Short mmCIF file of C-alpha atoms and ligand atoms in Angstrom, two decimals:
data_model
loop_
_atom_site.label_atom_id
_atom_site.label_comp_id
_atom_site.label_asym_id
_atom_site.label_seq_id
_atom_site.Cartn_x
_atom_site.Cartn_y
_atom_site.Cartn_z
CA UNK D 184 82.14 193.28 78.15
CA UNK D 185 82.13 191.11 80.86
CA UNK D 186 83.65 187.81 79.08
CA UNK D 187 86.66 190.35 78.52
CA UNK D 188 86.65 191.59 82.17
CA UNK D 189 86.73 187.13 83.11
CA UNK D 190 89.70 186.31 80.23
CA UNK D 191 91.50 189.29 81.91
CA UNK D 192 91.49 187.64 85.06
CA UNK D 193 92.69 184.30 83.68
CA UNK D 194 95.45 185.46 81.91
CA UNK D 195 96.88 187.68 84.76
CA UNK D 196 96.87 184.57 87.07
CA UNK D 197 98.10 182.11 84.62
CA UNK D 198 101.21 184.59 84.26
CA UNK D 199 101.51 184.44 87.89
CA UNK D 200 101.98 181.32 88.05
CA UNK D 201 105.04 181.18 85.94
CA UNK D 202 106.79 183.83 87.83
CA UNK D 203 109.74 182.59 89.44
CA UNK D 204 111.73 185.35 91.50
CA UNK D 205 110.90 189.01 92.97
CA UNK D 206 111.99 191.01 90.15
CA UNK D 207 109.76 188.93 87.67
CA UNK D 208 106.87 189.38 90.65
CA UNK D 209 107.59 193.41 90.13
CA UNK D 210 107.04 193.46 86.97
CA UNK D 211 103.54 191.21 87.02
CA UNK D 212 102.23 193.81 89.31
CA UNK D 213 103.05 196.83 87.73
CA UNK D 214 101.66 194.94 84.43
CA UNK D 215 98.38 193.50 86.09
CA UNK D 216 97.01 196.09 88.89
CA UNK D 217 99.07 198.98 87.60
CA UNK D 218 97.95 202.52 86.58
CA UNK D 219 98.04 201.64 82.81
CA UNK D 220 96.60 198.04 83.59
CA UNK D 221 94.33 196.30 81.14
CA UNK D 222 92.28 196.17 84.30
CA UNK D 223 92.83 199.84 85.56
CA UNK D 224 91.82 200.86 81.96
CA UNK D 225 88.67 199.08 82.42
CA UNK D 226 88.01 200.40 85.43
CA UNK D 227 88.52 204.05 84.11
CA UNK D 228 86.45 203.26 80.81
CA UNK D 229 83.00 202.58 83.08
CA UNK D 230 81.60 205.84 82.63
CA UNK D 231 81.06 204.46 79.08
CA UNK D 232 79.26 201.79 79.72
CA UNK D 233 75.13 201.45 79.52
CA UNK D 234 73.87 202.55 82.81
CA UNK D 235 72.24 199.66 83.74
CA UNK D 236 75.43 197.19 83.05
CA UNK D 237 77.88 199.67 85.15
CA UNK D 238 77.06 198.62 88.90
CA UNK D 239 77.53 194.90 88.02
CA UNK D 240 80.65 195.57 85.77
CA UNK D 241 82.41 198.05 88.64
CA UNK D 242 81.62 195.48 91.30
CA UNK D 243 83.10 192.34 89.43
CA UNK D 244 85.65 194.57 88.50
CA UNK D 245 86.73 195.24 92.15
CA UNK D 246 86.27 191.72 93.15
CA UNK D 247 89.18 190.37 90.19
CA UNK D 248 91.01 193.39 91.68
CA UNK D 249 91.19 192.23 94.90
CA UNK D 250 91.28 188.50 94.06
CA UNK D 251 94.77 189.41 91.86
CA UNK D 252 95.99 191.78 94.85
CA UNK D 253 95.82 188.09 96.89
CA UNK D 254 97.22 185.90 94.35
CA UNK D 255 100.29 188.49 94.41
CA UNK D 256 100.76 188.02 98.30
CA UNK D 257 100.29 184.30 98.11
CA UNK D 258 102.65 183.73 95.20
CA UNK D 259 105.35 186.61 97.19
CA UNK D 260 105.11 183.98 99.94
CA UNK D 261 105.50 180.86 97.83
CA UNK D 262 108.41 182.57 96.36
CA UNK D 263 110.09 183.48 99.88
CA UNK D 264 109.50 180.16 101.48
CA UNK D 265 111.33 178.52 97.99
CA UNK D 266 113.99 180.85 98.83
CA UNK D 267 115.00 180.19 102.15
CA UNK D 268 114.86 176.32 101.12
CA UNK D 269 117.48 176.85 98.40
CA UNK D 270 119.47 178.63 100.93
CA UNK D 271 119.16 175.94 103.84
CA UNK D 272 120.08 173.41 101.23
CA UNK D 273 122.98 175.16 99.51
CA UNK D 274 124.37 176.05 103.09
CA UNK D 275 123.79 172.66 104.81
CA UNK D 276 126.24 171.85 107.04
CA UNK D 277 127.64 168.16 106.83
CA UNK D 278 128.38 167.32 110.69
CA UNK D 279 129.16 163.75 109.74
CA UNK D 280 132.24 164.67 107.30
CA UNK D 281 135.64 164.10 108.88
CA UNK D 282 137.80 166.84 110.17
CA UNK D 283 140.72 168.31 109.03
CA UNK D 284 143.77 166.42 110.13
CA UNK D 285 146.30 168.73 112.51
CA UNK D 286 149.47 168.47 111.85
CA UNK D 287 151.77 167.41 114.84
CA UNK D 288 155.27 169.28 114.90
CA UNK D 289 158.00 167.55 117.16
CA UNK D 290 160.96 169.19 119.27
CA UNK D 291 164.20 170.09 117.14
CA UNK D 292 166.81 167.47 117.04
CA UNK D 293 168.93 169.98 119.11
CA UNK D 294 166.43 170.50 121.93
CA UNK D 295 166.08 166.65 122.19
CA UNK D 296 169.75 167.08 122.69
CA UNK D 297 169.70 169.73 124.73
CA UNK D 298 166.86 167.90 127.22
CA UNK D 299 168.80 165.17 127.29
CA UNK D 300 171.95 166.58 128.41
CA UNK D 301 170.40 168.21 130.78
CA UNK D 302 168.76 165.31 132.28
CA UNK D 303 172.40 164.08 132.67
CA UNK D 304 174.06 166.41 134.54
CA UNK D 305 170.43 167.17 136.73
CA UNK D 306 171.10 163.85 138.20
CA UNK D 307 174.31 164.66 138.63
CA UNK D 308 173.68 167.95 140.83
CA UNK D 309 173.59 170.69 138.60
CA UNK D 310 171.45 173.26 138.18
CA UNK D 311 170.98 175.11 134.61
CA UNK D 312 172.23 178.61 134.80
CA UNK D 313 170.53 181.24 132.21
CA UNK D 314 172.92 183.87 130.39
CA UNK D 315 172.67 185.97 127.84
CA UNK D 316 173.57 186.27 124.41
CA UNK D 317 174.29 189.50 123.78
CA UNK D 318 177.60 189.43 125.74
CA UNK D 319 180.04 192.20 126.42
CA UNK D 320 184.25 192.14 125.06
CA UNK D 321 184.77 192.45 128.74
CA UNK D 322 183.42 188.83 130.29
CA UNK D 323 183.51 187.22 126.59
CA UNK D 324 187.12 187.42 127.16
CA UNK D 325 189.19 189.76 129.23
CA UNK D 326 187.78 188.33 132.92
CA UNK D 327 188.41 184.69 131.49
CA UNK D 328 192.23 185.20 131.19
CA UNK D 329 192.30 186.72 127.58
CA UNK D 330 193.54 190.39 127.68
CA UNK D 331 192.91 192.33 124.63
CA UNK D 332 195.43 191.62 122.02
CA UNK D 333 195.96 187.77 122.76
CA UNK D 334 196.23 185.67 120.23
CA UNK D 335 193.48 183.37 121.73
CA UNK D 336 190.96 185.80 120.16
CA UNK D 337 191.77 184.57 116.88
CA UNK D 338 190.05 180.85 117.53
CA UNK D 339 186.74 183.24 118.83
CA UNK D 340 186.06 185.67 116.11
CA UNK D 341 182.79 186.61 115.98
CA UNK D 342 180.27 189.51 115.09
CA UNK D 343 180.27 192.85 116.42
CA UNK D 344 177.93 195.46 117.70
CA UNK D 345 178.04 199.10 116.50
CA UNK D 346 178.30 199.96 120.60
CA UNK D 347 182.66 199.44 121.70
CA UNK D 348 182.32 196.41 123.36
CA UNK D 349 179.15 194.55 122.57
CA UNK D 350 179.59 191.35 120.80
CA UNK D 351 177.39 188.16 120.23
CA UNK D 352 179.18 185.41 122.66
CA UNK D 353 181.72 183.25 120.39
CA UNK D 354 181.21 180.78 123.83
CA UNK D 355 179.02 179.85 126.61
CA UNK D 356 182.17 180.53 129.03
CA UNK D 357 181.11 183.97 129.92
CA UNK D 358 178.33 183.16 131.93
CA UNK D 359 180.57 181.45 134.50
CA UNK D 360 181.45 184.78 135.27
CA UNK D 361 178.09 185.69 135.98
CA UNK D 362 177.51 182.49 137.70
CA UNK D 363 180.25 182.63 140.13
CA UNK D 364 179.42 186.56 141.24
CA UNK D 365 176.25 185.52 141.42
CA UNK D 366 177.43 182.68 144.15
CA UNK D 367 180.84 183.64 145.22
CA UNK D 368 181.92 182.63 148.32
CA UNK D 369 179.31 179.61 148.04
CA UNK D 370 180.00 176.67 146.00
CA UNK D 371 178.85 176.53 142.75
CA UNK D 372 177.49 173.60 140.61
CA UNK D 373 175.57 174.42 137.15
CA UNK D 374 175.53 174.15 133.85
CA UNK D 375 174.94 177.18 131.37
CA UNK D 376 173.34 175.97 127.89
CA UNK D 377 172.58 178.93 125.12
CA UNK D 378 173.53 179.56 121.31
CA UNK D 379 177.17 180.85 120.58
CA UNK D 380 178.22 182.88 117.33
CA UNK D 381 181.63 182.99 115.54
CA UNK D 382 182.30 184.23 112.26
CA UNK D 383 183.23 181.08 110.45
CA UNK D 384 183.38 179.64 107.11
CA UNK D 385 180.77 177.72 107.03
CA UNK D 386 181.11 173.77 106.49
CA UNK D 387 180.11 170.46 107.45
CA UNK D 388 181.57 170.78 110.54
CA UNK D 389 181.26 174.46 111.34
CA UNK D 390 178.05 176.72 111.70
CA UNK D 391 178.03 180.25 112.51
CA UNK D 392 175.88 179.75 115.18
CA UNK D 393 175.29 176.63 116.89
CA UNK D 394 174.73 175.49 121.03
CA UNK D 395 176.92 174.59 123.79
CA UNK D 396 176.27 173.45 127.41
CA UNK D 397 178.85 174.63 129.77
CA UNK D 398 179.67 173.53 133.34
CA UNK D 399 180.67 175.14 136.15
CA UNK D 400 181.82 173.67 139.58
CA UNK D 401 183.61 175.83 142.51
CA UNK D 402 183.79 174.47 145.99
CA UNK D 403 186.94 173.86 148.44
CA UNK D 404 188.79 170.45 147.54
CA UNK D 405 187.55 169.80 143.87
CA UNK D 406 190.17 167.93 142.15
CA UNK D 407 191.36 167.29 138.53
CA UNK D 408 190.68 163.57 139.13
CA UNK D 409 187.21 165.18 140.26
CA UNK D 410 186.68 166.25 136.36
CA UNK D 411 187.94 163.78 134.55
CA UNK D 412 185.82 160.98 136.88
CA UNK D 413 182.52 163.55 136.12
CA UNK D 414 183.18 163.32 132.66
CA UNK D 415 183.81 159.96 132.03
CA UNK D 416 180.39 159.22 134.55
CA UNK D 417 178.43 161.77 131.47
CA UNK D 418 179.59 160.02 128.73
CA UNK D 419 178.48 156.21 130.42
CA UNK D 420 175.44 158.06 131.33
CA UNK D 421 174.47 159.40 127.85
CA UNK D 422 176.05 156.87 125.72
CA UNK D 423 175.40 154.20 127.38
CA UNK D 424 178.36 152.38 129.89
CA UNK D 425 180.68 150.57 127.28
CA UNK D 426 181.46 153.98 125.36
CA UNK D 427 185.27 154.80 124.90
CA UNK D 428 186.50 157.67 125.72
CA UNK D 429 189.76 159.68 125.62
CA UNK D 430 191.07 162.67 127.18
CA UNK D 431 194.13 165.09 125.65
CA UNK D 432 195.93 167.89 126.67
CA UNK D 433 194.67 171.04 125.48
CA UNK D 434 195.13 174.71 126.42
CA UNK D 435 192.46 177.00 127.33
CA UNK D 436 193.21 180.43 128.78
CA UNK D 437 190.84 180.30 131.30
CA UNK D 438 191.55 176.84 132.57
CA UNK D 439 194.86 175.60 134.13
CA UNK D 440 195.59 172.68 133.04
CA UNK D 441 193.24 172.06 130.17
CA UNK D 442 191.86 168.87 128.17
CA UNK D 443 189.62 168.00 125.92
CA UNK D 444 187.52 164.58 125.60
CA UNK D 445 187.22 162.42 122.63
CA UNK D 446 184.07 159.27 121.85
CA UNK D 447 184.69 157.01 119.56
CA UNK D 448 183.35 158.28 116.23
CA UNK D 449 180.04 156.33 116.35
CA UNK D 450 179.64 156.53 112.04
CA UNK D 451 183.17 154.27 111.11
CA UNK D 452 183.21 152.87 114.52
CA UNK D 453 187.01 154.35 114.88
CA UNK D 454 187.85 153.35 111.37
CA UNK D 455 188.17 157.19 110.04
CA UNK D 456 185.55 159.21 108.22
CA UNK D 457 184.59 162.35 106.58
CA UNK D 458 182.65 163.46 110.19
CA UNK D 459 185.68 162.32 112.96
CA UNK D 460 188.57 164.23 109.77
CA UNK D 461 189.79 160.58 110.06
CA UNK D 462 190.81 160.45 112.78
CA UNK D 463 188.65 157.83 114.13
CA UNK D 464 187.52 160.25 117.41
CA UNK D 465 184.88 162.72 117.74
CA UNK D 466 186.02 166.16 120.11
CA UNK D 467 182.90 166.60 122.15
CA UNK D 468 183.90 169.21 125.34
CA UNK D 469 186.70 171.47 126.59
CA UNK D 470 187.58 171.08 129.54
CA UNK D 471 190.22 171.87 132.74
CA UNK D 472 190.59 173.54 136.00
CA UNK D 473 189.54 177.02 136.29
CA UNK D 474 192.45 179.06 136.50
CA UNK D 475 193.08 181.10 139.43
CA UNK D 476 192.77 184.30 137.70
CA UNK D 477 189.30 183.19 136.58
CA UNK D 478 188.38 182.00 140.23
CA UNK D 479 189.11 185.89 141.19
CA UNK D 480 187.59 187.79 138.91
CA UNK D 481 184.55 185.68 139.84
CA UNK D 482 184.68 186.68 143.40
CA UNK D 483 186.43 183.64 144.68
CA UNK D 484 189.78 183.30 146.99
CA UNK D 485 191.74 180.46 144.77
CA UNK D 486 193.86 179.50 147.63
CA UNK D 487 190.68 178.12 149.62
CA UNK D 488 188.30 176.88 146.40
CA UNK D 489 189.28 175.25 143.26
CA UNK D 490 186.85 174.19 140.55
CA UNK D 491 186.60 172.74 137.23
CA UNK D 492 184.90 173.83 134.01
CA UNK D 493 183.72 172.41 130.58
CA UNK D 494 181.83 173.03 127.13
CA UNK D 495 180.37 170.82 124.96
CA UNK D 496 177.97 171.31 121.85
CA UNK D 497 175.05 169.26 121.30
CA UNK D 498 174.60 170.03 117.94
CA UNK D 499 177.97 167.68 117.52
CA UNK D 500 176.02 165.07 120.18
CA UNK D 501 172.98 165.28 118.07
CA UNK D 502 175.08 164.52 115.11
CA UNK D 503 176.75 161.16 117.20
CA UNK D 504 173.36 160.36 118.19
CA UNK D 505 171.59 160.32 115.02
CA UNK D 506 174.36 159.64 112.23
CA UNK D 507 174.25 162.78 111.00
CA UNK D 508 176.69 164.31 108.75
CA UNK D 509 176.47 167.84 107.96
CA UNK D 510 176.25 170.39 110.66
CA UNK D 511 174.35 173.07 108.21
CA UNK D 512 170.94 170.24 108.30
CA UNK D 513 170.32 172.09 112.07
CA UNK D 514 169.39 175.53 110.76
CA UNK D 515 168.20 174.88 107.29
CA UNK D 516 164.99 174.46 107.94
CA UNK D 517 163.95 171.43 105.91
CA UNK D 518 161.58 169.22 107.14
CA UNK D 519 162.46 166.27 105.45
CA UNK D 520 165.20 166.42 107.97
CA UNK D 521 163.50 168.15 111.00
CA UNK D 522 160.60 165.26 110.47
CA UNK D 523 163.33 162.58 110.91
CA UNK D 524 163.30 163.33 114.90
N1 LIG X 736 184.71 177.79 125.83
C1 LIG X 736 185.51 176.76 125.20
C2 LIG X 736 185.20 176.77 123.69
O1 LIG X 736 184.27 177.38 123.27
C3 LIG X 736 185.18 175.42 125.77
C4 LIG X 736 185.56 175.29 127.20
C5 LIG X 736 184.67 175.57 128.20
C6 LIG X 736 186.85 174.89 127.57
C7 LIG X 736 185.03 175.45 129.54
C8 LIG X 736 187.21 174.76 128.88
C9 LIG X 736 186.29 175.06 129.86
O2 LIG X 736 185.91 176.16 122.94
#
C-alpha cells in the first residue's frame, strides 16, 4: 500500500521535471493533485484500509501532497525565470551596431541660382521685394502700358482663374507696380524674384512655369547709361570680369526705350548650338527705361524721376552655369539630376 503511495510520488515528480511551459504545468496539476488524482483517489480510498495502517498512510499521504504542491511552485518559478531570459535575449538591444545613414538633400539648382543672384545685386543696393503669384489682369498688364486688346498679350498667355480678372503672373513685372506704390515719391531700388506661368508648348527651351528676378530702380537723374553700366557690372560680377556681353534693341510696352542683353553662349563658346538656336548668344534679361506711363500709375511724377527696369530668369543662368541643356530637367523631379548640384 505504501510502496504504491512512494512510486506515486516518483512518477509525478519525474513528469515535472520534463514540463517545459505553463500550459504543460496546467495539465501536470490537474493530473497529479487533482480531484480524480491517483493521489486524491488514495486519499478517498482510506476508509478501506486496516485501522491500524490508516493514520500512517493519511499522514504520508498529506506529506507527498504537500511536497508535490512545492515542486509545482518551484518548477512555475523555474519556468518564469527561463522565460524572461528568452525574452531579454531575443530582445537584446545591440548599442554597438552602426546607425542608419541620413540622407543629406542639397538646395535646387534654381535656388543656388536664385541665392546667387541675389547676392549680386545685394551688393549692389537692392533690396528683394516679395509679390505674389496669384496676380490680377489689371497690374499683370493694363498699369504696365498694355491695355486690353494689345497685341503684346499674345507673347504672355497664360492660365486663367474662374474669377474675371485673376490670372497666374505670365511675368515678375507686376510687382513693380506694387513696389513703386508701396515707395512712391521715394526712390526705389529692389529686385522682385518669384515663379511666372505662361501657357507654352513645352520644349527645351520653354517651361510653363519657371523663375525670374526683376529689378526695379526709380530716383531723380537715373540714366540709360545708368542701366546699361548696372548690367554690364552684374554680368562681370556673376560671370566673372572677362564675360562678353551684348545689348539689342528690343521693345517692351512698359519700358521706353527697351533692350535686351546677350552672354556669350558658354556650351559652343559662340560657335552655335542647339541651347543659344545658333546663334552663338544666350538672351538672359529684358530690359529699358520705365516708361512714363508706368512711372504714373506707380505713383510717381515722370517729369522729376526716371528709372530703369529689368527681368532675367535663372533657370536660363542655371542652365549657363552648369551646361545644362534642357529646361524641363528643373521640374522633373529626378534626382540623378537634382543630385548633380
Ligand atoms: N517682363 C519681361 C518679360 O517677361 C522682362 C522685362 C522686365 C523687360 C523688365 C523689361 C523690363 O519678358
Amino acid at each position: 500500500m505504501l510502496e504504491r503511495l512512494e512510486g506515486l510520488e516518483k512518477d509525478a515528480l519525474a513528469a515535472l521535471e520534463a514540463v517545459q511551459d505553463s500550459a504543460a504545468l496546467a495539465a501536470w496539476k490537474t493530473a497529479c493533485l487533482g480531484r480524480s488524482s491517483p493521489l486524491a483517489t488514495f486519499m478517498g480510498d482510506l476508509g478501506s484500509l486496516p485501522a491500524e495502517q490508516r493514520p500512517q498512510a493519511g499522514k504520508r499521504g498529506n506529506e507527498i501532497k504537500r511536497a508535490l504542491e512545492s515542486a509545482l511552485a518551484a518548477r512555475e518559478e523555474t519556468l518564469k525565470a527561463a522565460d524572461l531570459e528568452r525574452s531579454l535575449q531575443s530582445e537584446k538591444l545591440d548599442v554597438t551596431l552602426p546607425g542608419r545613414p541620413v540622407r543629406r538633400g542639397r538646395l535646387h539648382p534654381s535656388s543656388q541660382v536664385l541665392r546667387r543672384i541675389y547676392t549680386v545685386w545685394a551688393d549692389m543696393g537692392f533690396q528683394i521685394y516679395r509679390s505674389r503669384n496669384v496676380e490680377l489682369d489689371e497690374y499683370n498688364f493694363t498699369l504696365l502700358n498694355i491695355p486690353p486688346h494689345h497685341p503684346a498679350r499674345d507673347m504672355w498667355d497664360t492660365f486663367y482663374g474662374t474669377d474675371p480678372g485673376v490670372l497666374l503672373r505670365t511675368h515678375t513685372s507686376p510687382g513693380q507696380i506694387h513696389a513703386m506704390r508701396e515707395y512712391a515719391p521715394e526712390p526705389v531700388r529692389v529686385i522682385l524674384p518669384g515663379m511666372c506661368f505662361r501657357y507654352e508648348q513645352i520644349t527645351a527651351r520653354s517651361e510653363i512655369q519657371f523663375h525670374q528676378v526683376e529689378g526695379l530702380a526709380v530716383g531723380p537723374g537715373i540714366t540709360f547709361a545708368n542701366l546699361k553700366g548696372t548690367l554690364a557690372d552684374f554680368a562681370r560680377r556673376m560671370w566673372g570680369g572677362n564675360v562678353r556681353t551684348q545689348f539689342r534693341a528690343d521693345h517692351f510696352p512698359f519700358t521706353e526705350p527697351s533692350l535686351e542683353m546677350d552672354i556669350e553662349c558658354f556650351l559652343c563658346g559662340g560657335k552655335g548650338c542647339t541651347v543659344c538656336k545658333y546663334s552663338g548668344w544666350l538672351e538672359i534679361l529684358g530690359a529699358g527705361m520705365v516708361h512714363p506711363t508706368v512711372l504714373k500709375n506707380g505713383g510717381y511724377d515722370p517729369k522729376t524721376v526716371s528709372g530703369f527696369a529689368f527681368g532675367m530668369g535663372p533657370e536660363r543662368i542655371a542652365m549657363l552655369r552648369h551646361g545644362i541643356e534642357d529646361i524641363r530637367n528643373f521640374w522633373g523631379n529626378d534626382l540623378r539630376f537634382l543630385e548633380q548640384f
